[in-house]
Short mmCIF file of N, CA and C in Angstrom, two decimals:
data_model
loop_
_atom_site.label_atom_id
_atom_site.label_comp_id
_atom_site.label_asym_id
_atom_site.label_seq_id
_atom_site.Cartn_x
_atom_site.Cartn_y
_atom_site.Cartn_z
N MET A 400 35.82 26.37 -36.93
CA MET A 400 34.52 27.11 -37.85
C MET A 400 35.03 28.46 -37.33
N THR A 401 34.70 29.36 -38.24
CA THR A 401 35.07 30.89 -37.97
C THR A 401 33.15 31.05 -37.73
N MET A 402 33.11 31.99 -36.55
CA MET A 402 31.74 32.46 -36.98
C MET A 402 32.04 34.28 -36.41
N ASP A 403 31.27 34.49 -38.11
CA ASP A 403 30.67 36.14 -37.66
C ASP A 403 29.12 36.76 -37.30
N ILE A 404 29.75 37.45 -36.04
CA ILE A 404 28.49 38.36 -35.79
C ILE A 404 28.32 39.24 -35.63
N LYS A 405 27.49 40.21 -37.07
CA LYS A 405 27.51 41.29 -37.12
C LYS A 405 26.70 41.58 -36.52
N ILE A 406 26.81 43.03 -36.01
CA ILE A 406 25.72 43.63 -35.05
C ILE A 406 25.86 44.93 -35.43
N PRO A 407 24.45 45.65 -35.62
CA PRO A 407 24.27 46.70 -36.20
C PRO A 407 24.69 48.07 -35.06
N ILE A 408 25.53 48.82 -35.54
CA ILE A 408 26.51 50.51 -34.73
C ILE A 408 27.68 49.73 -33.75
N LEU A 409 27.71 48.37 -33.77
CA LEU A 409 28.97 48.01 -33.22
C LEU A 409 29.61 47.19 -34.18
N GLY A 410 29.95 46.46 -34.87
CA GLY A 410 30.25 45.92 -35.90
C GLY A 410 30.61 44.57 -36.28
N THR A 411 30.94 44.48 -36.71
CA THR A 411 31.80 42.71 -36.52
C THR A 411 32.49 41.89 -35.97
N MET A 412 32.03 41.09 -35.20
CA MET A 412 33.03 40.43 -34.02
C MET A 412 33.08 39.09 -35.15
N SER A 413 34.43 38.29 -34.74
CA SER A 413 34.75 36.88 -35.60
C SER A 413 34.68 36.22 -33.99
N THR A 414 34.42 35.16 -34.00
CA THR A 414 35.11 34.30 -33.11
C THR A 414 35.63 32.61 -33.74
N VAL A 415 36.61 32.20 -33.22
CA VAL A 415 36.97 30.83 -33.99
C VAL A 415 36.62 30.04 -33.25
N ALA A 416 35.74 28.63 -33.34
CA ALA A 416 35.58 28.16 -32.43
C ALA A 416 35.85 26.63 -32.98
N TRP A 417 36.12 25.67 -32.09
CA TRP A 417 36.73 24.21 -31.84
C TRP A 417 35.64 23.71 -31.26
N SER A 418 35.12 22.44 -31.83
CA SER A 418 34.02 21.60 -30.86
C SER A 418 33.98 19.97 -31.26
N LEU A 419 34.10 19.27 -29.84
CA LEU A 419 34.65 17.91 -29.99
C LEU A 419 33.60 17.28 -29.10
N GLY A 420 32.49 16.59 -28.96
CA GLY A 420 31.79 15.95 -28.24
C GLY A 420 31.55 17.47 -27.32
N ASP A 421 31.45 16.87 -26.11
CA ASP A 421 30.80 17.73 -24.93
C ASP A 421 31.64 19.01 -24.65
N LYS A 422 32.81 19.11 -25.31
CA LYS A 422 33.79 19.79 -25.16
C LYS A 422 33.95 21.30 -26.44
N MET A 423 34.56 22.57 -25.88
CA MET A 423 34.94 23.23 -26.98
C MET A 423 35.35 24.74 -26.41
N ARG A 424 35.68 24.80 -27.31
CA ARG A 424 37.25 25.98 -27.09
C ARG A 424 36.66 27.29 -28.44
N MET A 425 36.60 28.36 -28.00
CA MET A 425 36.41 29.29 -28.60
C MET A 425 37.45 30.81 -28.75
N GLU A 426 37.53 31.55 -29.59
CA GLU A 426 38.85 32.30 -29.39
C GLU A 426 38.19 33.90 -30.56
N ALA A 427 37.99 34.71 -29.15
CA ALA A 427 37.44 36.18 -30.01
C ALA A 427 38.14 37.05 -29.38
N GLU A 428 38.07 38.44 -30.17
CA GLU A 428 38.82 39.34 -29.94
C GLU A 428 37.74 40.45 -30.09
N ALA A 429 37.94 41.39 -29.22
CA ALA A 429 36.73 42.63 -29.98
C ALA A 429 36.82 43.57 -28.87
N MET A 430 37.55 44.75 -29.15
CA MET A 430 37.77 46.16 -28.76
C MET A 430 39.23 45.99 -28.14
N GLY A 431 39.91 45.23 -29.09
CA GLY A 431 41.18 45.46 -28.47
C GLY A 431 41.73 44.01 -27.80
N LYS A 432 40.68 43.00 -26.82
CA LYS A 432 41.33 42.47 -25.66
C LYS A 432 41.03 40.92 -26.52
N LYS A 433 41.77 40.24 -26.07
CA LYS A 433 41.52 38.53 -26.67
C LYS A 433 41.25 37.89 -25.73
N ILE A 434 40.09 37.00 -25.57
CA ILE A 434 39.51 36.18 -24.91
C ILE A 434 39.67 34.87 -25.74
N ILE A 435 40.05 33.62 -24.67
CA ILE A 435 39.98 32.35 -24.99
C ILE A 435 38.85 31.47 -23.99
N THR A 436 37.96 30.75 -24.40
CA THR A 436 37.50 30.38 -23.42
C THR A 436 37.36 28.47 -23.68
N TRP A 437 37.51 27.78 -23.19
CA TRP A 437 37.42 26.13 -22.87
C TRP A 437 36.05 25.47 -21.87
N MET A 438 35.38 25.06 -22.64
CA MET A 438 34.04 24.62 -21.83
C MET A 438 34.14 22.77 -21.94
N ASP A 439 33.49 22.40 -20.66
CA ASP A 439 33.18 20.89 -20.95
C ASP A 439 31.91 21.16 -20.10
N ASN A 440 31.63 19.81 -19.79
CA ASN A 440 29.91 19.90 -19.48
C ASN A 440 29.95 20.64 -18.25
N ASP A 441 31.14 20.47 -17.00
CA ASP A 441 30.75 21.14 -15.39
C ASP A 441 31.63 22.41 -15.86
N THR A 442 32.63 23.10 -16.38
CA THR A 442 33.47 24.06 -16.22
C THR A 442 33.59 24.49 -17.42
N GLU A 443 34.31 25.86 -17.22
CA GLU A 443 33.73 26.90 -18.24
C GLU A 443 35.87 27.64 -17.79
N TRP A 444 36.70 27.82 -18.67
CA TRP A 444 38.05 28.11 -18.06
C TRP A 444 37.81 29.47 -19.20
N THR A 445 38.21 30.95 -18.72
CA THR A 445 38.46 31.89 -19.61
C THR A 445 39.89 32.40 -19.28
N TYR A 446 41.22 32.81 -20.53
CA TYR A 446 41.54 33.16 -20.37
C TYR A 446 41.34 34.84 -21.22
N THR A 447 42.09 35.79 -20.19
CA THR A 447 41.91 37.02 -20.81
C THR A 447 43.49 37.51 -21.09
N ALA A 448 44.10 37.81 -21.99
CA ALA A 448 45.23 37.96 -22.62
C ALA A 448 46.02 39.54 -22.18
N GLU A 449 45.19 40.15 -22.11
CA GLU A 449 45.31 41.74 -21.27
C GLU A 449 45.58 41.67 -19.69
N ASP A 450 45.07 40.88 -19.40
CA ASP A 450 45.26 40.63 -17.89
C ASP A 450 46.38 39.14 -17.65
N ASN A 451 46.24 38.76 -18.03
CA ASN A 451 47.44 37.10 -18.41
C ASN A 451 46.59 36.54 -16.94
N THR A 452 45.17 36.65 -16.91
CA THR A 452 44.31 35.76 -16.15
C THR A 452 43.62 34.79 -16.46
N VAL A 453 43.42 33.69 -15.84
CA VAL A 453 42.32 32.44 -15.86
C VAL A 453 41.20 32.59 -15.33
N THR A 454 40.02 32.94 -15.38
CA THR A 454 39.06 32.55 -14.71
C THR A 454 38.07 31.13 -14.44
N ILE A 455 37.80 30.37 -13.55
CA ILE A 455 37.59 29.36 -13.56
C ILE A 455 36.00 29.11 -12.99
N GLN A 456 35.12 28.77 -13.77
CA GLN A 456 33.85 28.71 -13.41
C GLN A 456 32.86 27.64 -13.39
N ASN A 457 31.85 27.46 -12.24
CA ASN A 457 31.43 26.23 -13.10
C ASN A 457 30.35 26.49 -13.98
N ARG A 458 29.97 25.63 -14.44
CA ARG A 458 28.85 25.52 -15.75
C ARG A 458 27.62 24.69 -15.69
N ASP A 459 26.89 25.45 -16.06
CA ASP A 459 25.41 25.23 -16.08
C ASP A 459 25.18 24.09 -17.55
N ALA A 460 25.36 22.81 -17.38
CA ALA A 460 25.46 21.64 -18.57
C ALA A 460 24.05 21.74 -19.22
N LYS A 461 23.03 22.43 -18.59
CA LYS A 461 21.46 22.45 -19.26
C LYS A 461 21.48 23.63 -20.09
N LYS A 462 22.24 24.51 -19.36
CA LYS A 462 22.08 25.83 -20.32
C LYS A 462 23.12 26.03 -21.06
N PRO A 463 22.63 25.55 -23.07
CA PRO A 463 23.98 25.98 -23.96
C PRO A 463 24.15 27.17 -24.04
N SER A 464 25.60 27.41 -24.53
CA SER A 464 26.22 28.93 -24.85
C SER A 464 25.43 29.24 -26.18
N SER A 465 25.44 30.97 -26.42
CA SER A 465 25.30 31.04 -27.11
C SER A 465 26.18 30.49 -28.80
N GLU A 466 26.92 30.35 -28.32
CA GLU A 466 27.74 29.55 -30.14
C GLU A 466 27.48 28.01 -29.97
N GLN A 467 26.86 27.50 -28.89
CA GLN A 467 26.35 26.19 -28.82
C GLN A 467 24.98 25.97 -29.82
N GLU A 468 24.16 27.46 -29.14
CA GLU A 468 22.78 27.59 -30.18
C GLU A 468 23.00 28.07 -31.41
N ASN A 469 24.05 28.48 -31.76
CA ASN A 469 24.20 29.37 -33.16
C ASN A 469 24.68 28.20 -34.16
N MET A 470 25.43 26.80 -33.43
CA MET A 470 25.78 26.16 -34.08
C MET A 470 25.02 24.34 -34.42
N LYS A 471 23.91 25.33 -33.53
CA LYS A 471 22.52 24.41 -33.67
C LYS A 471 21.79 24.48 -34.96
N MET A 472 22.24 25.77 -35.49
CA MET A 472 21.67 25.91 -36.97
C MET A 472 22.01 24.57 -37.84
N LEU A 473 23.03 24.08 -37.59
CA LEU A 473 23.75 23.27 -38.81
C LEU A 473 23.28 21.94 -38.40
N ASP A 474 22.81 21.57 -37.27
CA ASP A 474 21.92 20.03 -37.18
C ASP A 474 20.46 20.37 -37.99
N SER A 475 20.10 19.53 -38.83
CA SER A 475 19.22 19.06 -39.59
C SER A 475 18.87 20.46 -39.81
N VAL A 476 19.91 21.29 -40.91
CA VAL A 476 19.98 22.56 -41.14
C VAL A 476 18.30 23.00 -42.07
N THR A 477 17.98 21.55 -43.00
CA THR A 477 16.93 21.99 -43.40
C THR A 477 15.61 21.79 -42.81
N GLU A 478 15.34 21.11 -41.61
CA GLU A 478 14.26 20.89 -41.15
C GLU A 478 13.68 21.84 -40.55
N GLY A 479 12.21 21.75 -41.14
CA GLY A 479 11.20 22.95 -41.04
C GLY A 479 11.57 24.49 -41.80
N TYR A 480 12.21 23.99 -43.33
CA TYR A 480 12.66 24.89 -43.95
C TYR A 480 12.35 24.20 -45.59
N ASP A 481 12.23 24.93 -46.37
CA ASP A 481 12.05 24.85 -47.61
C ASP A 481 13.41 25.33 -48.47
N VAL A 482 14.28 24.16 -48.89
CA VAL A 482 15.63 24.84 -50.00
C VAL A 482 15.17 24.65 -51.08
N PHE A 483 15.72 25.32 -51.81
CA PHE A 483 15.89 26.08 -52.88
C PHE A 483 17.33 26.71 -53.57
N LEU A 484 17.76 25.82 -55.14
CA LEU A 484 19.14 25.82 -55.64
C LEU A 484 18.40 27.30 -56.03
N LYS A 485 19.91 28.40 -55.61
CA LYS A 485 20.09 29.64 -55.64
C LYS A 485 20.85 29.78 -56.70
N LYS A 486 22.07 29.33 -56.58
CA LYS A 486 23.37 28.91 -57.84
C LYS A 486 24.01 27.78 -57.39
N GLU A 487 24.62 27.77 -58.96
CA GLU A 487 25.64 26.51 -59.07
C GLU A 487 27.31 26.97 -59.48
N THR A 488 28.03 26.61 -58.94
CA THR A 488 29.23 26.54 -59.69
C THR A 488 29.67 25.25 -59.72
N ASP A 489 31.02 25.50 -60.29
CA ASP A 489 31.78 23.90 -60.38
C ASP A 489 32.41 23.35 -59.19
N GLN A 490 32.20 24.35 -57.77
CA GLN A 490 32.86 23.71 -56.73
C GLN A 490 31.65 23.72 -55.43
N ALA A 491 30.73 23.83 -55.92
CA ALA A 491 29.58 24.46 -54.80
C ALA A 491 28.05 24.68 -55.35
N TRP A 492 27.03 24.26 -54.37
CA TRP A 492 25.64 25.00 -54.37
C TRP A 492 25.37 25.43 -53.54
N TYR A 493 24.77 26.94 -53.84
CA TYR A 493 23.97 27.75 -52.88
C TYR A 493 22.54 27.83 -53.07
N LEU A 494 22.21 27.26 -51.26
CA LEU A 494 20.98 26.97 -51.66
C LEU A 494 20.83 28.02 -50.22
N GLN A 495 18.95 28.83 -50.68
CA GLN A 495 18.43 29.40 -49.60
C GLN A 495 17.42 28.24 -49.01
N CYS A 496 17.17 28.73 -47.70
CA CYS A 496 16.25 27.80 -47.16
C CYS A 496 15.82 28.42 -46.12
N LYS A 497 14.11 28.34 -46.44
CA LYS A 497 13.00 29.79 -46.41
C LYS A 497 12.19 28.90 -45.16
N LYS A 498 11.74 29.59 -44.47
CA LYS A 498 11.03 29.06 -43.09
C LYS A 498 9.84 28.47 -43.39
N ASN A 499 9.46 26.84 -43.37
CA ASN A 499 8.01 27.07 -43.68
C ASN A 499 6.87 26.55 -42.78
N LYS A 500 5.66 26.92 -43.06
CA LYS A 500 4.69 26.68 -42.39
C LYS A 500 4.88 25.87 -40.68
N SER A 501 5.23 24.87 -41.23
CA SER A 501 5.29 23.62 -40.20
C SER A 501 6.23 24.17 -39.05
N ASN A 502 7.27 24.96 -39.02
CA ASN A 502 8.38 25.23 -38.39
C ASN A 502 8.17 26.42 -37.48
N THR A 503 7.38 26.44 -36.37
CA THR A 503 6.55 27.15 -35.75
C THR A 503 7.56 27.90 -34.63
N ASN A 504 8.74 27.24 -34.41
CA ASN A 504 9.96 28.06 -33.27
C ASN A 504 10.04 29.73 -34.11
N LYS A 505 9.77 30.50 -33.02
CA LYS A 505 9.57 31.89 -33.36
C LYS A 505 11.05 32.66 -33.36
N ASP A 506 12.38 31.46 -32.56
CA ASP A 506 13.47 32.10 -32.73
C ASP A 506 14.60 31.33 -34.08
N ASP A 507 13.89 30.70 -34.80
CA ASP A 507 14.44 30.42 -36.05
C ASP A 507 14.39 31.66 -37.03
N PRO A 508 15.36 31.64 -37.77
CA PRO A 508 15.26 32.54 -38.42
C PRO A 508 14.52 32.43 -39.62
N LYS A 509 13.58 33.39 -40.65
CA LYS A 509 13.07 33.22 -41.86
C LYS A 509 13.95 32.42 -43.06
N THR A 510 14.97 33.24 -43.08
CA THR A 510 15.98 32.47 -44.00
C THR A 510 17.27 31.88 -43.82
N MET A 511 17.95 31.18 -44.60
CA MET A 511 19.20 30.97 -44.44
C MET A 511 19.66 30.78 -45.64
N ASP A 512 21.20 31.27 -45.82
CA ASP A 512 21.87 30.67 -47.01
C ASP A 512 22.93 29.82 -46.65
N LEU A 513 22.93 28.97 -47.39
CA LEU A 513 23.77 27.48 -47.42
C LEU A 513 24.48 27.22 -48.45
N VAL A 514 26.14 26.84 -48.10
CA VAL A 514 26.62 26.77 -49.71
C VAL A 514 27.26 25.41 -49.23
N ILE A 515 27.01 24.49 -50.24
CA ILE A 515 27.70 22.83 -49.78
C ILE A 515 28.96 22.90 -51.07
N ALA A 516 29.74 22.33 -50.03
CA ALA A 516 30.92 21.61 -51.08
C ALA A 516 30.36 20.41 -52.42
N LYS A 517 30.65 20.89 -53.42
CA LYS A 517 30.34 19.28 -54.23
C LYS A 517 31.50 18.83 -54.16
N GLY A 518 31.45 17.25 -54.09
CA GLY A 518 32.10 16.09 -53.75
C GLY A 518 32.33 16.02 -52.45
N THR A 519 32.16 16.75 -51.61
CA THR A 519 32.22 16.08 -50.29
C THR A 519 31.04 16.19 -49.42
N TYR A 520 30.32 17.12 -49.72
CA TYR A 520 29.05 17.34 -49.23
C TYR A 520 28.89 17.96 -48.40
N HIS A 521 30.18 18.87 -47.40
CA HIS A 521 30.70 19.31 -46.37
C HIS A 521 30.18 20.98 -46.50
N PRO A 522 29.05 21.32 -45.69
CA PRO A 522 29.06 22.91 -45.57
C PRO A 522 30.37 24.02 -45.33
N ILE A 523 30.18 24.91 -46.46
CA ILE A 523 31.12 25.58 -46.32
C ILE A 523 31.10 26.92 -45.99
N SER A 524 29.42 27.18 -46.16
CA SER A 524 29.24 28.57 -44.72
C SER A 524 27.68 28.39 -44.47
N LEU A 525 27.08 28.88 -43.74
CA LEU A 525 25.89 29.50 -43.34
C LEU A 525 25.66 30.61 -42.78
N SER A 526 24.88 31.43 -43.51
CA SER A 526 24.58 32.93 -42.84
C SER A 526 22.88 32.99 -42.66
N ALA A 527 22.66 33.32 -41.70
CA ALA A 527 21.41 33.80 -41.26
C ALA A 527 20.80 35.16 -39.97
N ARG A 528 20.04 35.77 -40.27
CA ARG A 528 19.87 36.82 -39.89
C ARG A 528 18.64 36.97 -38.66
N VAL A 529 19.00 37.16 -37.84
CA VAL A 529 18.22 36.50 -36.28
C VAL A 529 18.01 38.24 -35.28
N SER A 530 16.86 38.77 -35.06
CA SER A 530 16.85 39.54 -34.79
C SER A 530 17.72 41.38 -34.61
N GLY A 531 17.98 41.36 -36.47
CA GLY A 531 18.91 42.28 -36.60
C GLY A 531 20.44 42.04 -36.45
N ILE A 532 20.70 40.59 -35.96
CA ILE A 532 21.91 40.04 -36.04
C ILE A 532 22.56 39.31 -36.78
N THR A 533 23.11 39.76 -37.70
CA THR A 533 23.64 38.33 -38.80
C THR A 533 24.40 37.67 -38.25
N VAL A 534 24.84 36.05 -37.97
CA VAL A 534 25.39 35.13 -38.10
C VAL A 534 25.69 34.66 -39.23
N THR A 535 27.21 34.73 -39.30
CA THR A 535 27.73 33.72 -40.73
C THR A 535 28.69 32.47 -40.02
N MET A 536 28.67 31.36 -40.35
CA MET A 536 29.44 30.68 -39.85
C MET A 536 30.10 30.16 -41.10
N ARG A 537 31.55 30.32 -41.23
CA ARG A 537 32.21 29.60 -42.31
C ARG A 537 33.70 29.31 -42.10
N ASP A 538 34.31 28.48 -43.36
CA ASP A 538 35.54 27.85 -42.92
C ASP A 538 35.69 27.07 -41.78
N LEU A 539 34.35 25.95 -42.00
CA LEU A 539 34.03 24.90 -41.11
C LEU A 539 35.22 23.64 -41.37
N GLY A 540 35.70 23.40 -40.65
CA GLY A 540 36.96 22.19 -40.80
C GLY A 540 36.15 20.96 -39.81
N PHE A 541 36.96 19.74 -40.24
CA PHE A 541 37.08 18.54 -39.50
C PHE A 541 38.49 18.07 -38.76
N ASN A 542 38.20 16.64 -38.11
CA ASN A 542 39.03 16.31 -37.70
C ASN A 542 39.61 16.66 -36.60
N VAL A 543 39.04 17.71 -35.48
CA VAL A 543 39.41 18.36 -34.01
C VAL A 543 39.84 17.31 -33.16
N ASN A 544 41.08 17.80 -32.58
CA ASN A 544 41.38 16.74 -31.72
C ASN A 544 41.21 17.00 -30.20
N GLU A 545 41.50 16.17 -29.19
CA GLU A 545 41.43 16.44 -27.59
C GLU A 545 42.11 17.66 -27.36
N LYS A 546 43.34 17.88 -28.02
CA LYS A 546 44.38 18.76 -27.51
C LYS A 546 43.58 20.23 -27.63
N GLU A 547 42.88 20.57 -28.95
CA GLU A 547 42.32 21.90 -29.66
C GLU A 547 41.37 21.86 -28.47
N VAL A 548 40.56 20.95 -27.59
CA VAL A 548 39.32 21.79 -27.08
C VAL A 548 39.51 21.16 -25.32
N THR A 549 40.90 21.44 -25.16
CA THR A 549 40.96 20.69 -23.99
C THR A 549 42.17 21.76 -23.06
N PHE A 550 41.59 22.53 -21.92
CA PHE A 550 42.16 23.92 -21.38
C PHE A 550 43.50 22.98 -20.69
N ASN A 551 44.84 23.51 -20.44
CA ASN A 551 45.81 22.87 -19.94
C ASN A 551 47.01 24.10 -19.63
N MET A 552 46.90 24.41 -17.75
CA MET A 552 47.69 25.41 -17.62
C MET A 552 48.61 25.45 -17.60
N ALA A 553 49.29 24.22 -18.46
CA ALA A 553 51.10 24.12 -18.37
C ALA A 553 51.36 25.49 -19.88
N ASP A 554 50.24 25.63 -20.95
CA ASP A 554 50.25 26.36 -21.66
C ASP A 554 49.98 28.07 -21.48
N TYR A 555 49.94 28.33 -20.57
CA TYR A 555 49.69 29.37 -19.81
C TYR A 555 50.69 30.20 -18.57
N PRO A 556 51.79 29.15 -18.38
CA PRO A 556 52.72 29.87 -17.10
C PRO A 556 52.54 31.41 -16.78
N GLY A 557 52.89 31.79 -15.70
CA GLY A 557 52.55 32.85 -14.79
C GLY A 557 51.52 33.47 -14.93
N ALA A 558 50.32 32.93 -15.25
CA ALA A 558 48.88 33.26 -15.66
C ALA A 558 48.24 33.19 -14.13
N ILE A 559 47.44 34.36 -13.87
CA ILE A 559 46.77 34.43 -12.40
C ILE A 559 45.78 33.69 -13.03
N ILE A 560 45.14 32.85 -11.52
CA ILE A 560 44.26 31.96 -11.64
C ILE A 560 42.92 32.73 -10.82
N VAL A 561 41.68 32.60 -11.11
CA VAL A 561 40.93 33.09 -10.43
C VAL A 561 39.48 31.92 -10.31
N ASP A 562 39.55 31.40 -9.63
CA ASP A 562 39.09 30.24 -9.55
C ASP A 562 37.52 30.33 -8.28
N GLN A 563 36.63 30.37 -9.47
CA GLN A 563 35.33 30.83 -9.00
C GLN A 563 34.15 29.93 -8.65
N ARG A 564 34.49 28.41 -8.54
CA ARG A 564 33.53 27.51 -8.36
C ARG A 564 32.99 27.55 -7.03
#
């Protein structure tokens, strides 16, 4: 999936993320720097193209990344929300999810816009605004394979390794 994060003054940053079980890979480009990060329960590998460097760190499995937190918006997306059909086309349903009184989580967005594909019932996109930041998840795909989410040093010959574990 692609995650667009729109931050006032700074603009929009896009991240492409793959997730399979407890593994994740994210690619981001910001201010001319390309960064690729792989994560599993214990370790995080970050490749910085500008420096041709791979930094390896221990990871606190109990502390989810911000991308994992954002992806949680898709889990039980309607739980704690009242859902209304805003618009319908031949290809999709456009839903608005409004936070209801039973949802006491102060960090949950007040509203979310969800687009669902007809036929597959798969999400096409989900947008929410939280603390002035707009997060949009789009281009959601399925069938991620192990190779896409696993760091392989052979793919980065000559890279400098900085092991901080």
